[in-house]
PDB file of C-alpha atoms in Angstrom:
ATOM      1  CA  PRO A  11       8.960   0.234 -10.517  1.00 41.00           C
ATOM      2  CA  ILE A  12      11.126  -1.560  -8.097  1.00 44.00           C
ATOM      3  CA  PRO A  13      12.934  -3.668 -10.772  1.00 49.00           C
ATOM      4  CA  ILE A  14      13.411  -0.874 -12.670  1.00 50.00           C
ATOM      5  CA  SER A  15      14.663   1.283 -10.048  1.00 51.00           C
ATOM      6  CA  TYR A  16      17.046  -1.663  -8.626  1.00 50.00           C
ATOM      7  CA  GLN A  17      18.407  -2.323 -12.089  1.00 50.00           C
ATOM      8  CA  THR A  18      18.962   1.227 -13.488  1.00 50.00           C
ATOM      9  CA  LYS A  19      20.795   2.322 -10.241  1.00 52.00           C
ATOM     10  CA  GLN A  20      24.528   3.365  -9.879  1.00 47.00           C
ATOM     11  CA  TRP A  21      26.352   0.186 -10.939  1.00 42.00           C
ATOM     12  CA  TYR A  22      28.884   0.483  -8.358  1.00 39.00           C
ATOM     13  CA  GLN A  23      26.682   0.689  -5.107  1.00 48.00           C
ATOM     14  CA  ARG A  24      25.193  -2.664  -3.911  1.00 52.00           C
ATOM     15  CA  ARG A  25      21.788  -2.874  -1.972  1.00 54.00           C
ATOM     16  CA  VAL A  26      20.370  -5.159   0.481  1.00 62.00           C
ATOM     17  CA  ARG A  27      17.011  -6.799   0.583  1.00 69.00           C
ATOM     18  CA  GLY A  28      16.085  -4.972   3.200  1.00 73.00           C
ATOM     19  CA  GLN A  29      16.164  -1.647   1.108  1.00 73.00           C
ATOM     20  CA  LEU A  30      14.421  -3.157  -1.680  1.00 75.00           C
ATOM     21  CA  LEU A  31      11.682  -4.271   0.603  1.00 80.00           C
ATOM     22  CA  GLY A  32      11.528  -0.931   1.937  1.00 80.00           C
ATOM     23  CA  GLY A  33      11.055   0.698  -1.224  1.00 80.00           C
ATOM     24  CA  TYR A  34       8.282  -1.665  -1.911  1.00 83.00           C
ATOM     25  CA  VAL A  35       6.532  -1.123   1.196  1.00 87.00           C
ATOM     26  CA  GLY A  36       6.928   2.422   0.696  1.00 86.00           C
ATOM     27  CA  ALA A  37       5.795   2.883  -2.691  1.00 86.00           C
ATOM     28  CA  VAL A  38       2.599   0.812  -2.058  1.00 89.00           C
ATOM     29  CA  GLY A  39       2.015   2.543   1.398  1.00 91.00           C
ATOM     30  CA  THR A  40       2.290   5.698  -0.083  1.00 89.00           C
ATOM     31  CA  ALA A  41       0.157   5.002  -3.288  1.00 89.00           C
ATOM     32  CA  VAL A  42      -2.703   3.558  -0.923  1.00 91.00           C
ATOM     33  CA  GLY A  43      -2.627   6.209   1.433  1.00 92.00           C
ATOM     34  CA  VAL A  44      -2.783   8.850  -1.027  1.00 90.00           C
ATOM     35  CA  ALA A  45      -5.412   7.259  -2.995  1.00 90.00           C
ATOM     36  CA  THR A  46      -7.717   6.548   0.122  1.00 91.00           C
ATOM     37  CA  PHE A  47      -7.209   9.999   1.549  1.00 93.00           C
ATOM     38  CA  LEU A  48      -8.262  11.460  -1.898  1.00 90.00           C
ATOM     39  CA  ARG A  49     -11.225   8.876  -2.366  1.00 90.00           C
ATOM     40  CA  GLY A  50     -12.442  10.029   0.916  1.00 90.00           C
ATOM     41  CA  ARG A  51     -12.016  13.938   0.227  1.00 90.00           C
ATOM     42  CA  ILE A  52     -14.095  13.207  -3.150  1.00 88.00           C
ATOM     43  CA  ARG A  53     -16.965  11.278  -1.635  1.00 87.00           C
ATOM     44  CA  ASN A  54     -17.276  13.551   1.346  1.00 87.00           C
ATOM     45  CA  THR A  55     -17.634  16.700  -0.844  1.00 85.00           C
ATOM     46  CA  THR A  56     -20.823  17.981  -1.491  1.00 84.00           C
ATOM     47  CA  ARG A  57     -19.817  21.149  -3.352  1.00 86.00           C
ATOM     48  CA  ILE A  58     -19.459  18.949  -6.954  1.00 86.00           C
ATOM     49  CA  SER A  59     -22.039  16.826  -8.688  1.00 88.00           C
ATOM     50  CA  ALA A  60     -21.563  13.191  -8.740  1.00 86.00           C
ATOM     51  CA  ALA A  61     -20.753  13.294 -12.498  1.00 84.00           C
ATOM     52  CA  THR A  62     -17.666  15.389 -11.409  1.00 85.00           C
ATOM     53  CA  LYS A  63     -16.788  13.066  -8.532  1.00 86.00           C
ATOM     54  CA  ARG A  64     -16.989   9.731 -10.893  1.00 85.00           C
ATOM     55  CA  THR A  65     -14.802  12.094 -13.313  1.00 83.00           C
ATOM     56  CA  PHE A  66     -12.492  12.575 -10.470  1.00 85.00           C
ATOM     57  CA  GLY A  67     -12.528   9.185  -9.351  1.00 85.00           C
ATOM     58  CA  THR A  68     -11.516   8.080 -12.960  1.00 84.00           C
ATOM     59  CA  PHE A  69      -8.227  10.006 -12.651  1.00 86.00           C
ATOM     60  CA  LEU A  70      -7.830   9.183  -8.962  1.00 86.00           C
ATOM     61  CA  PRO A  71      -4.812   6.429  -9.419  1.00 87.00           C
ATOM     62  CA  PHE A  72      -2.592   8.936 -11.157  1.00 90.00           C
ATOM     63  CA  PRO A  73      -1.565  11.143  -8.171  1.00 90.00           C
ATOM     64  CA  ALA A  74      -1.186   7.728  -5.966  1.00 90.00           C
ATOM     65  CA  VAL A  75       1.025   6.137  -8.630  1.00 89.00           C
ATOM     66  CA  ALA A  76       3.005   9.485  -9.403  1.00 89.00           C
ATOM     67  CA  CYS A  77       3.519   9.917  -5.448  1.00 89.00           C
ATOM     68  CA  ALA A  78       4.659   6.111  -4.975  1.00 90.00           C
ATOM     69  CA  SER A  79       6.848   6.238  -7.789  1.00 87.00           C
ATOM     70  CA  PHE A  80       8.551   9.353  -6.383  1.00 87.00           C
ATOM     71  CA  CYS A  81       8.766   7.622  -3.033  1.00 87.00           C
ATOM     72  CA  ASN A  82      10.200   4.533  -4.254  1.00 86.00           C
ATOM     73  CA  ILE A  83      13.036   6.140  -6.051  1.00 87.00           C
ATOM     74  CA  ILE A  84      14.146   8.109  -2.923  1.00 86.00           C
ATOM     75  CA  LEU A  85      13.788   5.129  -0.906  1.00 84.00           C
ATOM     76  CA  MET A  86      15.639   2.913  -3.408  1.00 83.00           C
ATOM     77  CA  ARG A  87      18.639   5.448  -3.853  1.00 84.00           C
ATOM     78  CA  ASN A  88      18.719   7.107  -0.738  1.00 82.00           C
ATOM     79  CA  GLY A  89      22.179   6.012  -0.286  1.00 82.00           C
ATOM     80  CA  GLU A  90      23.443   8.163  -3.310  1.00 86.00           C
ATOM     81  CA  LEU A  91      22.224  10.993  -1.176  1.00 85.00           C
ATOM     82  CA  PHE A  92      25.169  10.690   1.314  1.00 85.00           C
ATOM     83  CA  LYS A  93      27.712   9.185  -0.649  1.00 88.00           C
ATOM     84  CA  GLY A  94      26.910  11.052  -3.758  1.00 89.00           C
ATOM     85  CA  ILE A  95      27.262   9.598  -7.545  1.00 91.00           C
ATOM     86  CA  GLU A  96      30.313   9.738  -9.638  1.00 91.00           C
ATOM     87  CA  VAL A  97      30.435  12.692 -12.247  1.00 92.00           C
ATOM     88  CA  PHE A  98      32.541  12.519 -15.312  1.00 91.00           C
ATOM     89  CA  ASN A  99      34.728  14.982 -17.441  1.00 90.00           C
ATOM     90  CA  GLU A 100      34.218  15.373 -21.118  1.00 89.00           C
ATOM     91  CA  ASP A 101      36.797  12.908 -22.129  1.00 89.00           C
ATOM     92  CA  GLY A 102      34.825  10.419 -19.631  1.00 87.00           C
ATOM     93  CA  SER A 103      37.499  10.553 -16.601  1.00 90.00           C
ATOM     94  CA  SER A 104      36.173  10.544 -13.434  1.00 89.00           C
ATOM     95  CA  ALA A 105      35.901  13.924 -11.782  1.00 89.00           C
ATOM     96  CA  GLY A 106      35.016  12.305  -8.436  1.00 89.00           C
ATOM     97  CA  ASN A 107      31.753  11.785  -6.230  1.00 90.00           C
ATOM     98  CA  SER A 108      29.089  14.650  -6.295  1.00 91.00           C
ATOM     99  CA  HIS A 109      26.052  15.277  -3.625  1.00 91.00           C
ATOM    100  CA  ALA A 110      24.542  17.519  -5.695  1.00 92.00           C
ATOM    101  CA  ALA A 111      24.840  15.507  -8.877  1.00 92.00           C
ATOM    102  CA  ALA A 112      23.016  12.828  -6.666  1.00 92.00           C
ATOM    103  CA  ARG A 113      20.074  15.056  -5.734  1.00 92.00           C
ATOM    104  CA  ARG A 114      19.603  16.008  -9.042  1.00 92.00           C
ATOM    105  CA  ALA A 115      19.675  12.763 -10.715  1.00 92.00           C
ATOM    106  CA  ILE A 116      17.410  11.420  -7.874  1.00 91.00           C
ATOM    107  CA  PHE A 117      14.624  14.319  -8.353  1.00 91.00           C
ATOM    108  CA  GLY A 118      15.208  13.905 -12.223  1.00 90.00           C
ATOM    109  CA  THR A 119      14.335  10.073 -12.039  1.00 89.00           C
ATOM    110  CA  ALA A 120      11.802  10.656 -10.089  1.00 89.00           C
ATOM    111  CA  LEU A 121      10.064  13.430 -12.440  1.00 89.00           C
ATOM    112  CA  THR A 122      10.930  11.136 -15.341  1.00 88.00           C
ATOM    113  CA  ARG A 123       8.886   8.528 -13.753  1.00 88.00           C
ATOM    114  CA  VAL A 124       5.666  10.911 -13.399  1.00 89.00           C
ATOM    115  CA  VAL A 125       6.155  12.119 -16.839  1.00 89.00           C
ATOM    116  CA  MET A 126       6.250   8.765 -18.169  1.00 89.00           C
ATOM    117  CA  ALA A 127       2.992   7.654 -16.307  1.00 88.00           C
ATOM    118  CA  CYS A 128       0.592  10.744 -17.728  1.00 90.00           C
ATOM    119  CA  PRO A 129       0.064   9.485 -20.937  1.00 92.00           C
ATOM    120  CA  VAL A 130      -0.783   5.925 -19.556  1.00 90.00           C
ATOM    121  CA  PHE A 131      -3.267   7.186 -16.896  1.00 90.00           C
ATOM    122  CA  PHE A 132      -4.909   9.784 -18.987  1.00 91.00           C
ATOM    123  CA  LEU A 133      -5.075   8.668 -22.347  1.00 93.00           C
ATOM    124  CA  PRO A 134      -7.570   5.564 -21.772  1.00 92.00           C
ATOM    125  CA  PRO A 135     -10.105   7.136 -19.746  1.00 90.00           C
ATOM    126  CA  LEU A 136     -10.257   9.941 -22.532  1.00 91.00           C
ATOM    127  CA  GLY A 137     -10.408   7.667 -25.387  1.00 93.00           C
ATOM    128  CA  VAL A 138     -12.717   5.692 -24.034  1.00 92.00           C
ATOM    129  CA  ALA A 139     -14.954   8.475 -22.642  1.00 89.00           C
ATOM    130  CA  LEU A 140     -14.555   9.956 -26.221  1.00 92.00           C
ATOM    131  CA  LEU A 141     -15.756   6.811 -28.176  1.00 93.00           C
ATOM    132  CA  GLU A 142     -18.448   6.608 -25.723  1.00 90.00           C
ATOM    133  CA  ARG A 143     -19.960   9.678 -26.614  1.00 90.00           C
ATOM    134  CA  SER A 144     -19.276   9.835 -30.501  1.00 92.00           C
ATOM    135  CA  THR A 145     -20.004   6.329 -31.476  1.00 92.00           C
ATOM    136  CA  SER A 146     -22.305   3.384 -30.460  1.00 90.00           C
ATOM    137  CA  LEU A 147     -19.203   1.120 -30.633  1.00 91.00           C
ATOM    138  CA  PHE A 148     -19.739   0.156 -26.922  1.00 90.00           C
ATOM    139  CA  LYS A 149     -23.295  -0.259 -27.401  1.00 91.00           C
ATOM    140  CA  LYS A 150     -23.283  -2.519 -30.242  1.00 93.00           C
ATOM    141  CA  PHE A 151     -20.040  -4.603 -29.065  1.00 93.00           C
ATOM    142  CA  PRO A 152     -20.018  -4.270 -25.073  1.00 90.00           C
ATOM    143  CA  LYS A 153     -16.976  -6.780 -25.256  1.00 93.00           C
ATOM    144  CA  THR A 154     -15.066  -4.266 -27.309  1.00 94.00           C
ATOM    145  CA  ARG A 155     -14.386  -1.924 -24.264  1.00 93.00           C
ATOM    146  CA  ILE A 156     -11.521  -4.060 -22.686  1.00 94.00           C
ATOM    147  CA  PRO A 157      -9.506  -4.251 -25.879  1.00 95.00           C
ATOM    148  CA  VAL A 158      -9.869  -0.427 -26.591  1.00 95.00           C
ATOM    149  CA  THR A 159      -8.757   0.605 -23.148  1.00 94.00           C
ATOM    150  CA  VAL A 160      -5.718  -1.778 -23.615  1.00 95.00           C
ATOM    151  CA  ALA A 161      -4.916  -0.504 -27.133  1.00 96.00           C
ATOM    152  CA  PHE A 162      -5.132   2.994 -25.452  1.00 95.00           C
ATOM    153  CA  SER A 163      -3.143   1.760 -22.415  1.00 93.00           C
ATOM    154  CA  THR A 164      -0.324   0.756 -25.030  1.00 94.00           C
ATOM    155  CA  LEU A 165      -0.570   3.679 -26.898  1.00 95.00           C
ATOM    156  CA  GLY A 166       0.273   5.872 -23.694  1.00 93.00           C
ATOM    157  CA  LEU A 167       3.153   3.580 -23.452  1.00 91.00           C
ATOM    158  CA  TYR A 168       4.233   4.122 -26.693  1.00 92.00           C
ATOM    159  CA  LEU A 169       4.101   7.919 -26.089  1.00 90.00           C
ATOM    160  CA  GLY A 170       4.951   8.074 -22.252  1.00 89.00           C
ATOM    161  CA  ILE A 171       8.524   6.493 -22.360  1.00 87.00           C
ATOM    162  CA  PRO A 172       9.824   8.207 -25.164  1.00 89.00           C
ATOM    163  CA  LEU A 173       8.354  11.359 -23.894  1.00 87.00           C
ATOM    164  CA  ALA A 174       9.982  11.019 -20.752  1.00 86.00           C
ATOM    165  CA  VAL A 175      13.243  10.088 -21.768  1.00 84.00           C
ATOM    166  CA  ALA A 176      13.760  13.038 -24.112  1.00 86.00           C
ATOM    167  CA  CYS A 177      12.510  15.480 -21.619  1.00 84.00           C
ATOM    168  CA  PHE A 178      15.239  14.167 -18.781  1.00 83.00           C
ATOM    169  CA  PRO A 179      17.866  12.477 -20.390  1.00 84.00           C
ATOM    170  CA  GLN A 180      19.784   9.591 -18.716  1.00 84.00           C
ATOM    171  CA  ILE A 181      23.264  11.228 -19.087  1.00 89.00           C
ATOM    172  CA  SER A 182      23.013  14.795 -17.835  1.00 89.00           C
ATOM    173  CA  THR A 183      24.777  17.702 -17.290  1.00 90.00           C
ATOM    174  CA  LEU A 184      25.915  19.976 -14.147  1.00 90.00           C
ATOM    175  CA  SER A 185      27.981  23.287 -13.869  1.00 90.00           C
ATOM    176  CA  VAL A 186      31.177  22.779 -11.992  1.00 88.00           C
ATOM    177  CA  ASP A 187      30.059  25.924  -9.658  1.00 88.00           C
ATOM    178  CA  LYS A 188      27.344  23.572  -8.391  1.00 88.00           C
ATOM    179  CA  LEU A 189      30.159  20.931  -7.555  1.00 86.00           C
ATOM    180  CA  GLU A 190      31.966  20.430  -4.131  1.00 86.00           C
ATOM    181  CA  ASN A 191      35.454  21.040  -3.497  1.00 85.00           C
ATOM    182  CA  THR A 192      36.555  17.868  -3.473  1.00 84.00           C
ATOM    183  CA  CYS A 193      35.538  16.902  -7.337  1.00 83.00           C
ATOM    184  CA  THR A 194      38.134  17.664  -9.784  1.00 82.00           C
ATOM    185  CA  PRO A 195      36.501  18.758 -12.977  1.00 83.00           C
ATOM    186  CA  LYS A 196      38.555  19.667 -16.517  1.00 87.00           C
ATOM    187  CA  GLY A 197      35.910  21.986 -18.028  1.00 84.00           C
ATOM    188  CA  ASP A 198      32.994  24.272 -16.924  1.00 88.00           C
ATOM    189  CA  ILE A 199      30.266  21.195 -16.815  1.00 90.00           C
ATOM    190  CA  VAL A 200      30.551  17.608 -15.719  1.00 92.00           C
ATOM    191  CA  TYR A 201      28.101  14.710 -16.460  1.00 92.00           C
ATOM    192  CA  TYR A 202      26.558  12.174 -14.540  1.00 91.00           C
ATOM    193  CA  ASN A 203      24.283   8.765 -15.169  1.00 89.00           C
ATOM    194  CA  LYS A 204      20.772  10.220 -13.704  1.00 86.00           C
ATOM    195  CA  GLY A 205      19.314   6.603 -14.323  1.00 80.00           C
ATOM    196  CA  LEU A 206      15.990   5.725 -15.612  1.00 72.00           C
TER     197      LEU A 206
END
């Protein structure tokens, strides 16, 4: 997620290598911490069966990656929270910098990443489990498990990316009453680039 975050951030703000490293370490640390915590909780619980534990274990990477993406976006773009991001009028002219738009942009980008990951993490295990139960494909041809999993992952990407971009468009709007007094809007709404 770091190269995408770095490429799609606001073009006028420069980042230093330390911030890239901080975003990477924060994202990896969050992913490992969440996965370790959840794995320990699942392993130590006695209220659920072993089959249910395996099922939870299959979907365990999703909350870890979702938390890591969220953390990465905040660490990579935290400067925007202090400086604000540029908002535009309908005619494309600048209306100033807005902290409210920056907060919404960062939160919207983080949610986009979570929605984007959903099909990739849920479709392969569900598809493979469905094929295991309804066909004898993997019993007859055990080497097909990896290509089938890759095919489901690819399908998840093809579904997840357009879904996430459609749910949270890159160019977003903000009502003028939520802007700071330093902004100079020319209408009822302003536009800002949320990023991807």
